[in-house]
Amino acid sequence: MRFEDLLGDGRLWGTIFDGKEKDALSELFDKWEDLQWLKEFFETNWMDLKAYFKITDVNQAIYDTLDDADELRCLIFDIGPEDRPANLFRHLEDYRTYEMTLGREKTKGRATGISHPSWLRIYAIRLDQDAYLITGGAIKLTYKMEERSHTLEELHKMECVRNFLLENGAHDLDSFIEMNQEDDL
Amino acid sequence: MTKAIDLVRKNQTDTPGRWKASAEWRLKNRKWLRYSQEIALRALDKMEASGLTQKALAEKMGCSQQYVSLLLKGSENMTLETISKLETALEIDLIGQALGHDCAH
């Protein structure tokens, strides 16, 4: 497993999983702008699209994804030296109210000009208050990540990266205690 | 610096900022990329409706299947010649009407 400094300033990192050439964020945007991939994805998951978002037109879903992905890319691209990447992310667990080292985080598309909430998600591990490591992302059409294999896989990827960091000593005593508390919830 | 960042730095690639450069390129080329995406989607719809495979489309266009696959991703900067071949092979109008032409002729 290797890591790429995405913005070149050490604040936002991307995981390069073994056997992959590109970092997780680049792979994600490659998919989100690949028309063939998008068409196949929404045709496979059209029942979720209909049930959760009341959308029956696959092409509308594709155009919404393209627009939302463009906006999300701009948001990340525009993180300036004075901005905090932390403003982009929030805890993956909605119930968690405290910050923790190696916490699981997410950011969503902003869905500006789109008639439904965004289904785009980027997942990351918080390295410290101003540094995040992106592990992947997904088009999340269901309520829980565990409901579909492609979002469940993202949970596994996050855990895999987190375990790599833990096994290689990337934690101190305080964060270790916090993590155990989270696991008890 | 935290131990986590230390560890990430120790395992980093020697290509920092590659994502940012790629994002900048996409932002600069946003307009024609969207045209390419719209053409790809219309081609995919027509292929689906007429049961045409990528291989068959490649044969009709006189190009490789790999190139057709690239076109259908929607990130290729197509020439007018390529668009015309696509229109003929799929019997659809992509830009002809916008330019005031009847694509059937």
PDB file of C-alpha atoms in Angstrom:
ATOM      1  CA  MET A   1       0.000   0.000   0.000  1.00  0.00           C
ATOM      2  CA  ARG A   2       1.330   3.437  -0.965  1.00  0.00           C
ATOM      3  CA  PHE A   3       0.054   6.969  -0.620  1.00  0.00           C
ATOM      4  CA  GLU A   4      -0.043   9.952  -2.936  1.00  0.00           C
ATOM      5  CA  ASP A   5      -0.012  13.594  -1.910  1.00  0.00           C
ATOM      6  CA  LEU A   6      -3.030  14.731  -3.939  1.00  0.00           C
ATOM      7  CA  LEU A   7      -2.703  18.498  -3.701  1.00  0.00           C
ATOM      8  CA  GLY A   8       1.052  18.601  -3.223  1.00  0.00           C
ATOM      9  CA  ASP A   9       0.867  20.260   0.199  1.00  0.00           C
ATOM     10  CA  GLY A  10       0.621  17.229   2.498  1.00  0.00           C
ATOM     11  CA  ARG A  11      -2.961  17.815   3.615  1.00  0.00           C
ATOM     12  CA  LEU A  12      -4.943  15.503   1.379  1.00  0.00           C
ATOM     13  CA  TRP A  13      -3.668  12.046   0.569  1.00  0.00           C
ATOM     14  CA  GLY A  14      -4.915   9.235  -1.648  1.00  0.00           C
ATOM     15  CA  THR A  15      -4.411   5.538  -1.040  1.00  0.00           C
ATOM     16  CA  ILE A  16      -2.876   3.466  -3.823  1.00  0.00           C
ATOM     17  CA  PHE A  17      -3.935  -0.098  -3.076  1.00  0.00           C
ATOM     18  CA  ASP A  18      -1.646  -2.971  -4.026  1.00  0.00           C
ATOM     19  CA  GLY A  19      -1.928  -3.826  -7.710  1.00  0.00           C
ATOM     20  CA  LYS A  20      -3.342  -0.404  -8.604  1.00  0.00           C
ATOM     21  CA  GLU A  21      -1.595   2.319 -10.552  1.00  0.00           C
ATOM     22  CA  LYS A  22      -3.755   5.251  -9.526  1.00  0.00           C
ATOM     23  CA  ASP A  23      -4.769   6.652  -6.165  1.00  0.00           C
ATOM     24  CA  ALA A  24      -8.290   6.035  -4.874  1.00  0.00           C
ATOM     25  CA  LEU A  25      -9.567   9.557  -5.643  1.00  0.00           C
ATOM     26  CA  SER A  26      -8.344   9.474  -9.249  1.00  0.00           C
ATOM     27  CA  GLU A  27      -9.909   6.045  -9.746  1.00  0.00           C
ATOM     28  CA  LEU A  28     -13.156   7.361  -8.329  1.00  0.00           C
ATOM     29  CA  PHE A  29     -13.368  10.346 -10.647  1.00  0.00           C
ATOM     30  CA  ASP A  30     -12.377   8.118 -13.594  1.00  0.00           C
ATOM     31  CA  LYS A  31     -15.512   6.069 -12.896  1.00  0.00           C
ATOM     32  CA  TRP A  32     -17.742   9.068 -12.275  1.00  0.00           C
ATOM     33  CA  GLU A  33     -16.971  10.484 -15.708  1.00  0.00           C
ATOM     34  CA  ASP A  34     -16.947   7.197 -17.641  1.00  0.00           C
ATOM     35  CA  LEU A  35     -20.269   7.106 -19.505  1.00  0.00           C
ATOM     36  CA  GLN A  36     -20.115   3.401 -20.145  1.00  0.00           C
ATOM     37  CA  TRP A  37     -19.439   2.632 -16.487  1.00  0.00           C
ATOM     38  CA  LEU A  38     -22.163   5.017 -15.300  1.00  0.00           C
ATOM     39  CA  LYS A  39     -24.775   3.592 -17.658  1.00  0.00           C
ATOM     40  CA  GLU A  40     -24.020   0.045 -16.568  1.00  0.00           C
ATOM     41  CA  PHE A  41     -24.016   1.040 -12.884  1.00  0.00           C
ATOM     42  CA  PHE A  42     -27.379   2.794 -12.983  1.00  0.00           C
ATOM     43  CA  GLU A  43     -28.975   0.087 -15.116  1.00  0.00           C
ATOM     44  CA  THR A  44     -27.794  -2.494 -12.574  1.00  0.00           C
ATOM     45  CA  ASN A  45     -28.996  -0.409  -9.621  1.00  0.00           C
ATOM     46  CA  TRP A  46     -32.094   1.164 -11.174  1.00  0.00           C
ATOM     47  CA  MET A  47     -34.401  -0.313  -8.516  1.00  0.00           C
ATOM     48  CA  ASP A  48     -32.519   1.590  -5.793  1.00  0.00           C
ATOM     49  CA  LEU A  49     -32.593   4.691  -7.950  1.00  0.00           C
ATOM     50  CA  LYS A  50     -36.351   4.398  -8.258  1.00  0.00           C
ATOM     51  CA  ALA A  51     -37.049   3.369  -4.669  1.00  0.00           C
ATOM     52  CA  TYR A  52     -34.818   5.856  -2.851  1.00  0.00           C
ATOM     53  CA  PHE A  53     -34.649   8.791  -5.280  1.00  0.00           C
ATOM     54  CA  LYS A  54     -37.836   8.363  -7.344  1.00  0.00           C
ATOM     55  CA  ILE A  55     -35.790   8.584 -10.546  1.00  0.00           C
ATOM     56  CA  THR A  56     -36.697   6.314 -13.429  1.00  0.00           C
ATOM     57  CA  ASP A  57     -34.594   7.883 -16.173  1.00  0.00           C
ATOM     58  CA  VAL A  58     -31.082   6.426 -16.184  1.00  0.00           C
ATOM     59  CA  ASN A  59     -29.809   9.240 -18.398  1.00  0.00           C
ATOM     60  CA  GLN A  60     -30.994  11.828 -15.882  1.00  0.00           C
ATOM     61  CA  ALA A  61     -29.087   9.952 -13.181  1.00  0.00           C
ATOM     62  CA  ILE A  62     -25.989   9.984 -15.381  1.00  0.00           C
ATOM     63  CA  TYR A  63     -26.176  13.725 -16.086  1.00  0.00           C
ATOM     64  CA  ASP A  64     -26.798  14.478 -12.404  1.00  0.00           C
ATOM     65  CA  THR A  65     -23.718  12.417 -11.519  1.00  0.00           C
ATOM     66  CA  LEU A  66     -21.555  14.217 -14.083  1.00  0.00           C
ATOM     67  CA  ASP A  67     -22.639  17.636 -12.775  1.00  0.00           C
ATOM     68  CA  ASP A  68     -22.255  16.683  -9.129  1.00  0.00           C
ATOM     69  CA  ALA A  69     -18.834  15.090  -9.703  1.00  0.00           C
ATOM     70  CA  ASP A  70     -17.671  18.243 -11.504  1.00  0.00           C
ATOM     71  CA  GLU A  71     -18.714  20.337  -8.530  1.00  0.00           C
ATOM     72  CA  LEU A  72     -17.069  18.011  -6.028  1.00  0.00           C
ATOM     73  CA  ARG A  73     -13.855  18.058  -8.029  1.00  0.00           C
ATOM     74  CA  CYS A  74     -13.906  21.884  -7.965  1.00  0.00           C
ATOM     75  CA  LEU A  75     -14.436  21.903  -4.196  1.00  0.00           C
ATOM     76  CA  ILE A  76     -11.390  19.715  -3.617  1.00  0.00           C
ATOM     77  CA  PHE A  77      -9.317  21.524  -6.233  1.00  0.00           C
ATOM     78  CA  ASP A  78     -10.123  24.871  -4.638  1.00  0.00           C
ATOM     79  CA  ILE A  79      -8.853  23.946  -1.164  1.00  0.00           C
ATOM     80  CA  GLY A  80      -6.424  26.813  -0.691  1.00  0.00           C
ATOM     81  CA  PRO A  81      -3.540  27.212   1.747  1.00  0.00           C
ATOM     82  CA  GLU A  82      -5.824  29.026   4.187  1.00  0.00           C
ATOM     83  CA  ASP A  83      -8.656  26.518   3.943  1.00  0.00           C
ATOM     84  CA  ARG A  84      -9.002  23.484   6.167  1.00  0.00           C
ATOM     85  CA  PRO A  85      -9.718  20.108   4.516  1.00  0.00           C
ATOM     86  CA  ALA A  86     -11.596  19.341   7.736  1.00  0.00           C
ATOM     87  CA  ASN A  87     -14.365  21.656   6.543  1.00  0.00           C
ATOM     88  CA  LEU A  88     -14.952  19.283   3.664  1.00  0.00           C
ATOM     89  CA  PHE A  89     -15.345  16.135   5.755  1.00  0.00           C
ATOM     90  CA  ARG A  90     -17.658  14.917   8.487  1.00  0.00           C
ATOM     91  CA  HIS A  91     -17.710  11.769  10.594  1.00  0.00           C
ATOM     92  CA  LEU A  92     -18.849   8.618   8.836  1.00  0.00           C
ATOM     93  CA  GLU A  93     -20.765   7.611  11.945  1.00  0.00           C
ATOM     94  CA  ASP A  94     -23.571  10.146  12.333  1.00  0.00           C
ATOM     95  CA  TYR A  95     -23.721   9.480  16.088  1.00  0.00           C
ATOM     96  CA  ARG A  96     -20.046  10.306  16.715  1.00  0.00           C
ATOM     97  CA  THR A  97     -19.642  13.790  18.157  1.00  0.00           C
ATOM     98  CA  TYR A  98     -15.934  13.764  18.998  1.00  0.00           C
ATOM     99  CA  GLU A  99     -12.803  13.950  16.875  1.00  0.00           C
ATOM    100  CA  MET A 100     -10.423  11.027  16.909  1.00  0.00           C
ATOM    101  CA  THR A 101      -7.182  10.048  15.252  1.00  0.00           C
ATOM    102  CA  LEU A 102      -7.722   7.679  12.349  1.00  0.00           C
ATOM    103  CA  GLY A 103     -11.465   8.325  12.465  1.00  0.00           C
ATOM    104  CA  ARG A 104     -13.555   7.314   9.476  1.00  0.00           C
ATOM    105  CA  GLU A 105     -14.816  10.338   7.571  1.00  0.00           C
ATOM    106  CA  LYS A 106     -16.911  11.121   4.517  1.00  0.00           C
ATOM    107  CA  THR A 107     -17.801  13.959   2.228  1.00  0.00           C
ATOM    108  CA  LYS A 108     -20.809  14.219  -0.063  1.00  0.00           C
ATOM    109  CA  GLY A 109     -21.511  15.864  -3.361  1.00  0.00           C
ATOM    110  CA  ARG A 110     -23.245  19.222  -2.980  1.00  0.00           C
ATOM    111  CA  ALA A 111     -25.964  18.558  -5.562  1.00  0.00           C
ATOM    112  CA  THR A 112     -26.285  22.218  -6.533  1.00  0.00           C
ATOM    113  CA  GLY A 113     -28.930  22.538  -9.231  1.00  0.00           C
ATOM    114  CA  ILE A 114     -29.928  18.907  -8.871  1.00  0.00           C
ATOM    115  CA  SER A 115     -33.422  18.014  -7.724  1.00  0.00           C
ATOM    116  CA  HIS A 116     -32.373  15.379  -5.191  1.00  0.00           C
ATOM    117  CA  PRO A 117     -29.727  14.885  -2.483  1.00  0.00           C
ATOM    118  CA  SER A 118     -26.302  13.863  -3.713  1.00  0.00           C
ATOM    119  CA  TRP A 119     -25.459  10.171  -3.940  1.00  0.00           C
ATOM    120  CA  LEU A 120     -21.730  10.769  -4.378  1.00  0.00           C
ATOM    121  CA  ARG A 121     -19.536   9.887  -1.420  1.00  0.00           C
ATOM    122  CA  ILE A 122     -15.804  10.132  -0.802  1.00  0.00           C
ATOM    123  CA  TYR A 123     -14.443   8.191   2.164  1.00  0.00           C
ATOM    124  CA  ALA A 124     -11.335   9.034   4.129  1.00  0.00           C
ATOM    125  CA  ILE A 125      -9.332   8.390   7.282  1.00  0.00           C
ATOM    126  CA  ARG A 126      -8.524  11.419   9.398  1.00  0.00           C
ATOM    127  CA  LEU A 127      -4.768  11.542   9.962  1.00  0.00           C
ATOM    128  CA  ASP A 128      -4.873  14.688  12.100  1.00  0.00           C
ATOM    129  CA  GLN A 129      -6.909  17.868  12.330  1.00  0.00           C
ATOM    130  CA  ASP A 130      -5.690  19.091   8.971  1.00  0.00           C
ATOM    131  CA  ALA A 131      -4.792  15.950   7.032  1.00  0.00           C
ATOM    132  CA  TYR A 132      -6.995  13.291   5.497  1.00  0.00           C
ATOM    133  CA  LEU A 133      -6.278  10.080   3.626  1.00  0.00           C
ATOM    134  CA  ILE A 134      -8.846   9.156   0.976  1.00  0.00           C
ATOM    135  CA  THR A 135      -9.578   5.441   0.730  1.00  0.00           C
ATOM    136  CA  GLY A 136     -12.289   5.470  -1.943  1.00  0.00           C
ATOM    137  CA  GLY A 137     -15.836   6.481  -2.576  1.00  0.00           C
ATOM    138  CA  ALA A 138     -19.097   5.365  -4.078  1.00  0.00           C
ATOM    139  CA  ILE A 139     -22.456   6.175  -5.569  1.00  0.00           C
ATOM    140  CA  LYS A 140     -24.555   5.471  -2.505  1.00  0.00           C
ATOM    141  CA  LEU A 141     -28.200   4.896  -3.375  1.00  0.00           C
ATOM    142  CA  THR A 142     -29.284   3.094  -0.200  1.00  0.00           C
ATOM    143  CA  TYR A 143     -29.639   4.182   3.419  1.00  0.00           C
ATOM    144  CA  LYS A 144     -26.886   1.990   4.853  1.00  0.00           C
ATOM    145  CA  MET A 145     -23.524   1.123   3.327  1.00  0.00           C
ATOM    146  CA  GLU A 146     -23.978  -2.498   4.355  1.00  0.00           C
ATOM    147  CA  GLU A 147     -26.996  -2.859   2.067  1.00  0.00           C
ATOM    148  CA  ARG A 148     -25.047  -3.120  -1.193  1.00  0.00           C
ATOM    149  CA  SER A 149     -21.806  -4.878  -2.027  1.00  0.00           C
ATOM    150  CA  HIS A 150     -20.158  -1.876  -3.681  1.00  0.00           C
ATOM    151  CA  THR A 151     -20.646   0.326  -0.603  1.00  0.00           C
ATOM    152  CA  LEU A 152     -19.838  -2.514   1.795  1.00  0.00           C
ATOM    153  CA  GLU A 153     -16.545  -2.882  -0.046  1.00  0.00           C
ATOM    154  CA  GLU A 154     -15.760   0.754   0.775  1.00  0.00           C
ATOM    155  CA  LEU A 155     -16.146  -0.028   4.483  1.00  0.00           C
ATOM    156  CA  HIS A 156     -13.690  -2.888   4.051  1.00  0.00           C
ATOM    157  CA  LYS A 157     -11.238  -0.622   2.222  1.00  0.00           C
ATOM    158  CA  MET A 158     -11.405   1.937   5.029  1.00  0.00           C
ATOM    159  CA  GLU A 159     -10.789  -0.778   7.589  1.00  0.00           C
ATOM    160  CA  CYS A 160      -7.928  -2.181   5.535  1.00  0.00           C
ATOM    161  CA  VAL A 161      -6.175   1.208   5.404  1.00  0.00           C
ATOM    162  CA  ARG A 162      -6.868   1.895   9.060  1.00  0.00           C
ATOM    163  CA  ASN A 163      -5.436  -1.506  10.008  1.00  0.00           C
ATOM    164  CA  PHE A 164      -2.346  -0.843   7.894  1.00  0.00           C
ATOM    165  CA  LEU A 165      -1.769   2.407   9.748  1.00  0.00           C
ATOM    166  CA  LEU A 166      -2.397   0.829  13.155  1.00  0.00           C
ATOM    167  CA  GLU A 167      -0.208  -2.201  12.488  1.00  0.00           C
ATOM    168  CA  ASN A 168       2.604   0.080  11.454  1.00  0.00           C
ATOM    169  CA  GLY A 169       2.436   2.103  14.617  1.00  0.00           C
ATOM    170  CA  ALA A 170       0.513   5.147  13.440  1.00  0.00           C
ATOM    171  CA  HIS A 171      -1.281   5.746  16.716  1.00  0.00           C
ATOM    172  CA  ASP A 172      -0.582   6.986  20.190  1.00  0.00           C
ATOM    173  CA  LEU A 173      -2.161   5.849  23.455  1.00  0.00           C
ATOM    174  CA  ASP A 174      -4.908   8.501  23.487  1.00  0.00           C
ATOM    175  CA  SER A 175      -6.203   7.725  20.037  1.00  0.00           C
ATOM    176  CA  PHE A 176      -6.039   3.997  20.745  1.00  0.00           C
ATOM    177  CA  ILE A 177      -8.346   4.440  23.746  1.00  0.00           C
ATOM    178  CA  GLU A 178     -10.740   6.561  21.694  1.00  0.00           C
ATOM    179  CA  MET A 179     -10.893   3.928  18.981  1.00  0.00           C
ATOM    180  CA  ASN A 180     -11.714   1.185  21.459  1.00  0.00           C
ATOM    181  CA  GLN A 181     -14.506   3.327  22.854  1.00  0.00           C
ATOM    182  CA  GLU A 182     -15.921   3.704  19.369  1.00  0.00           C
ATOM    183  CA  ASP A 183     -15.793  -0.041  18.781  1.00  0.00           C
ATOM    184  CA  ASP A 184     -17.841  -0.570  21.941  1.00  0.00           C
ATOM    185  CA  LEU A 185     -20.700   1.603  20.666  1.00  0.00           C
TER     186      LEU A 185
ATOM    187  CA  MET B   1       3.480  15.924  13.008  1.00  0.00           C
ATOM    188  CA  THR B   2       1.482  12.845  14.028  1.00  0.00           C
ATOM    189  CA  LYS B   3       2.741   9.298  13.679  1.00  0.00           C
ATOM    190  CA  ALA B   4       0.051   8.655  11.082  1.00  0.00           C
ATOM    191  CA  ILE B   5       1.297  11.423   8.809  1.00  0.00           C
ATOM    192  CA  ASP B   6       4.869  10.277   9.362  1.00  0.00           C
ATOM    193  CA  LEU B   7       3.929   6.801   8.199  1.00  0.00           C
ATOM    194  CA  VAL B   8       2.019   8.077   5.169  1.00  0.00           C
ATOM    195  CA  ARG B   9       4.975  10.244   4.174  1.00  0.00           C
ATOM    196  CA  LYS B  10       7.344   7.279   4.474  1.00  0.00           C
ATOM    197  CA  ASN B  11       5.190   5.345   2.010  1.00  0.00           C
ATOM    198  CA  GLN B  12       4.424   8.145  -0.419  1.00  0.00           C
ATOM    199  CA  THR B  13       4.888   8.089  -4.184  1.00  0.00           C
ATOM    200  CA  ASP B  14       7.291  10.428  -5.919  1.00  0.00           C
ATOM    201  CA  THR B  15       4.478  12.066  -7.922  1.00  0.00           C
ATOM    202  CA  PRO B  16       2.882  14.617  -5.556  1.00  0.00           C
ATOM    203  CA  GLY B  17       0.137  16.834  -6.940  1.00  0.00           C
ATOM    204  CA  ARG B  18      -0.743  14.493  -9.813  1.00  0.00           C
ATOM    205  CA  TRP B  19      -4.457  14.535  -8.932  1.00  0.00           C
ATOM    206  CA  LYS B  20      -4.475  18.335  -8.798  1.00  0.00           C
ATOM    207  CA  ALA B  21      -2.840  18.578 -12.228  1.00  0.00           C
ATOM    208  CA  SER B  22      -5.362  16.153 -13.665  1.00  0.00           C
ATOM    209  CA  ALA B  23      -8.273  18.043 -12.065  1.00  0.00           C
ATOM    210  CA  GLU B  24      -6.957  21.303 -13.474  1.00  0.00           C
ATOM    211  CA  TRP B  25      -6.812  19.782 -16.951  1.00  0.00           C
ATOM    212  CA  ARG B  26     -10.397  18.538 -16.680  1.00  0.00           C
ATOM    213  CA  LEU B  27     -11.603  21.935 -15.486  1.00  0.00           C
ATOM    214  CA  LYS B  28      -9.875  23.704 -18.362  1.00  0.00           C
ATOM    215  CA  ASN B  29     -11.301  21.257 -20.915  1.00  0.00           C
ATOM    216  CA  ARG B  30     -14.711  20.978 -19.306  1.00  0.00           C
ATOM    217  CA  LYS B  31     -16.729  22.227 -22.274  1.00  0.00           C
ATOM    218  CA  TRP B  32     -15.569  19.818 -24.974  1.00  0.00           C
ATOM    219  CA  LEU B  33     -15.424  16.979 -22.443  1.00  0.00           C
ATOM    220  CA  ARG B  34     -19.137  17.477 -21.837  1.00  0.00           C
ATOM    221  CA  TYR B  35     -19.775  17.358 -25.602  1.00  0.00           C
ATOM    222  CA  SER B  36     -17.804  14.113 -25.730  1.00  0.00           C
ATOM    223  CA  GLN B  37     -19.865  12.715 -22.849  1.00  0.00           C
ATOM    224  CA  GLU B  38     -23.145  13.658 -24.526  1.00  0.00           C
ATOM    225  CA  ILE B  39     -22.071  12.028 -27.778  1.00  0.00           C
ATOM    226  CA  ALA B  40     -20.985   8.887 -25.916  1.00  0.00           C
ATOM    227  CA  LEU B  41     -24.308   8.651 -24.106  1.00  0.00           C
ATOM    228  CA  ARG B  42     -26.329   9.054 -27.313  1.00  0.00           C
ATOM    229  CA  ALA B  43     -24.175   6.422 -28.977  1.00  0.00           C
ATOM    230  CA  LEU B  44     -24.619   4.033 -26.039  1.00  0.00           C
ATOM    231  CA  ASP B  45     -28.407   4.550 -26.107  1.00  0.00           C
ATOM    232  CA  LYS B  46     -28.571   3.846 -29.833  1.00  0.00           C
ATOM    233  CA  MET B  47     -26.338   0.784 -29.522  1.00  0.00           C
ATOM    234  CA  GLU B  48     -28.561  -0.553 -26.758  1.00  0.00           C
ATOM    235  CA  ALA B  49     -31.749   0.122 -28.737  1.00  0.00           C
ATOM    236  CA  SER B  50     -30.445  -1.582 -31.851  1.00  0.00           C
ATOM    237  CA  GLY B  51     -28.548  -4.376 -30.103  1.00  0.00           C
ATOM    238  CA  LEU B  52     -25.243  -3.297 -31.623  1.00  0.00           C
ATOM    239  CA  THR B  53     -22.067  -4.521 -29.924  1.00  0.00           C
ATOM    240  CA  GLN B  54     -18.839  -2.539 -29.627  1.00  0.00           C
ATOM    241  CA  LYS B  55     -17.205  -5.028 -31.995  1.00  0.00           C
ATOM    242  CA  ALA B  56     -19.899  -4.512 -34.633  1.00  0.00           C
ATOM    243  CA  LEU B  57     -19.689  -0.732 -34.255  1.00  0.00           C
ATOM    244  CA  ALA B  58     -15.905  -0.880 -34.654  1.00  0.00           C
ATOM    245  CA  GLU B  59     -16.305  -2.858 -37.872  1.00  0.00           C
ATOM    246  CA  LYS B  60     -18.840  -0.358 -39.212  1.00  0.00           C
ATOM    247  CA  MET B  61     -16.565   2.550 -38.368  1.00  0.00           C
ATOM    248  CA  GLY B  62     -13.440   0.838 -39.629  1.00  0.00           C
ATOM    249  CA  CYS B  63     -11.533   1.218 -36.385  1.00  0.00           C
ATOM    250  CA  SER B  64     -10.452  -0.959 -33.474  1.00  0.00           C
ATOM    251  CA  GLN B  65     -12.764  -2.083 -30.679  1.00  0.00           C
ATOM    252  CA  GLN B  66     -10.347  -0.509 -28.206  1.00  0.00           C
ATOM    253  CA  TYR B  67     -10.889   2.881 -29.843  1.00  0.00           C
ATOM    254  CA  VAL B  68     -14.668   2.454 -29.745  1.00  0.00           C
ATOM    255  CA  SER B  69     -14.405   1.627 -26.051  1.00  0.00           C
ATOM    256  CA  LEU B  70     -12.447   4.844 -25.544  1.00  0.00           C
ATOM    257  CA  LEU B  71     -15.070   6.881 -27.430  1.00  0.00           C
ATOM    258  CA  LEU B  72     -17.856   5.411 -25.319  1.00  0.00           C
ATOM    259  CA  LYS B  73     -16.176   6.484 -22.099  1.00  0.00           C
ATOM    260  CA  GLY B  74     -16.826  10.092 -23.114  1.00  0.00           C
ATOM    261  CA  SER B  75     -13.347  11.530 -22.590  1.00  0.00           C
ATOM    262  CA  GLU B  76     -12.067  11.405 -26.160  1.00  0.00           C
ATOM    263  CA  ASN B  77     -11.510  14.589 -28.159  1.00  0.00           C
ATOM    264  CA  MET B  78     -13.171  13.322 -31.354  1.00  0.00           C
ATOM    265  CA  THR B  79     -12.390  14.747 -34.755  1.00  0.00           C
ATOM    266  CA  LEU B  80     -15.194  15.754 -37.115  1.00  0.00           C
ATOM    267  CA  GLU B  81     -14.264  12.706 -39.173  1.00  0.00           C
ATOM    268  CA  THR B  82     -14.796  10.409 -36.192  1.00  0.00           C
ATOM    269  CA  ILE B  83     -18.129  12.039 -35.332  1.00  0.00           C
ATOM    270  CA  SER B  84     -19.268  11.655 -38.946  1.00  0.00           C
ATOM    271  CA  LYS B  85     -18.290   7.985 -38.949  1.00  0.00           C
ATOM    272  CA  LEU B  86     -20.187   7.495 -35.715  1.00  0.00           C
ATOM    273  CA  GLU B  87     -23.264   9.210 -37.169  1.00  0.00           C
ATOM    274  CA  THR B  88     -23.152   7.015 -40.276  1.00  0.00           C
ATOM    275  CA  ALA B  89     -22.505   3.774 -38.399  1.00  0.00           C
ATOM    276  CA  LEU B  90     -25.293   4.373 -35.890  1.00  0.00           C
ATOM    277  CA  GLU B  91     -27.644   6.164 -38.292  1.00  0.00           C
ATOM    278  CA  ILE B  92     -28.116   9.030 -35.877  1.00  0.00           C
ATOM    279  CA  ASP B  93     -27.597  12.755 -36.022  1.00  0.00           C
ATOM    280  CA  LEU B  94     -25.072  14.113 -33.548  1.00  0.00           C
ATOM    281  CA  ILE B  95     -24.029  17.506 -34.875  1.00  0.00           C
ATOM    282  CA  GLY B  96     -25.414  17.616 -38.417  1.00  0.00           C
ATOM    283  CA  GLN B  97     -28.714  19.295 -37.566  1.00  0.00           C
ATOM    284  CA  ALA B  98     -27.004  21.795 -35.295  1.00  0.00           C
ATOM    285  CA  LEU B  99     -24.937  22.834 -38.300  1.00  0.00           C
ATOM    286  CA  GLY B 100     -27.992  22.988 -40.573  1.00  0.00           C
ATOM    287  CA  HIS B 101     -27.399  19.743 -42.426  1.00  0.00           C
ATOM    288  CA  ASP B 102     -29.608  16.756 -42.973  1.00  0.00           C
ATOM    289  CA  CYS B 103     -27.493  13.887 -41.703  1.00  0.00           C
ATOM    290  CA  ALA B 104     -29.278  11.400 -43.932  1.00  0.00           C
ATOM    291  CA  HIS B 105     -27.497  12.814 -46.967  1.00  0.00           C
TER     292      HIS B 105
END
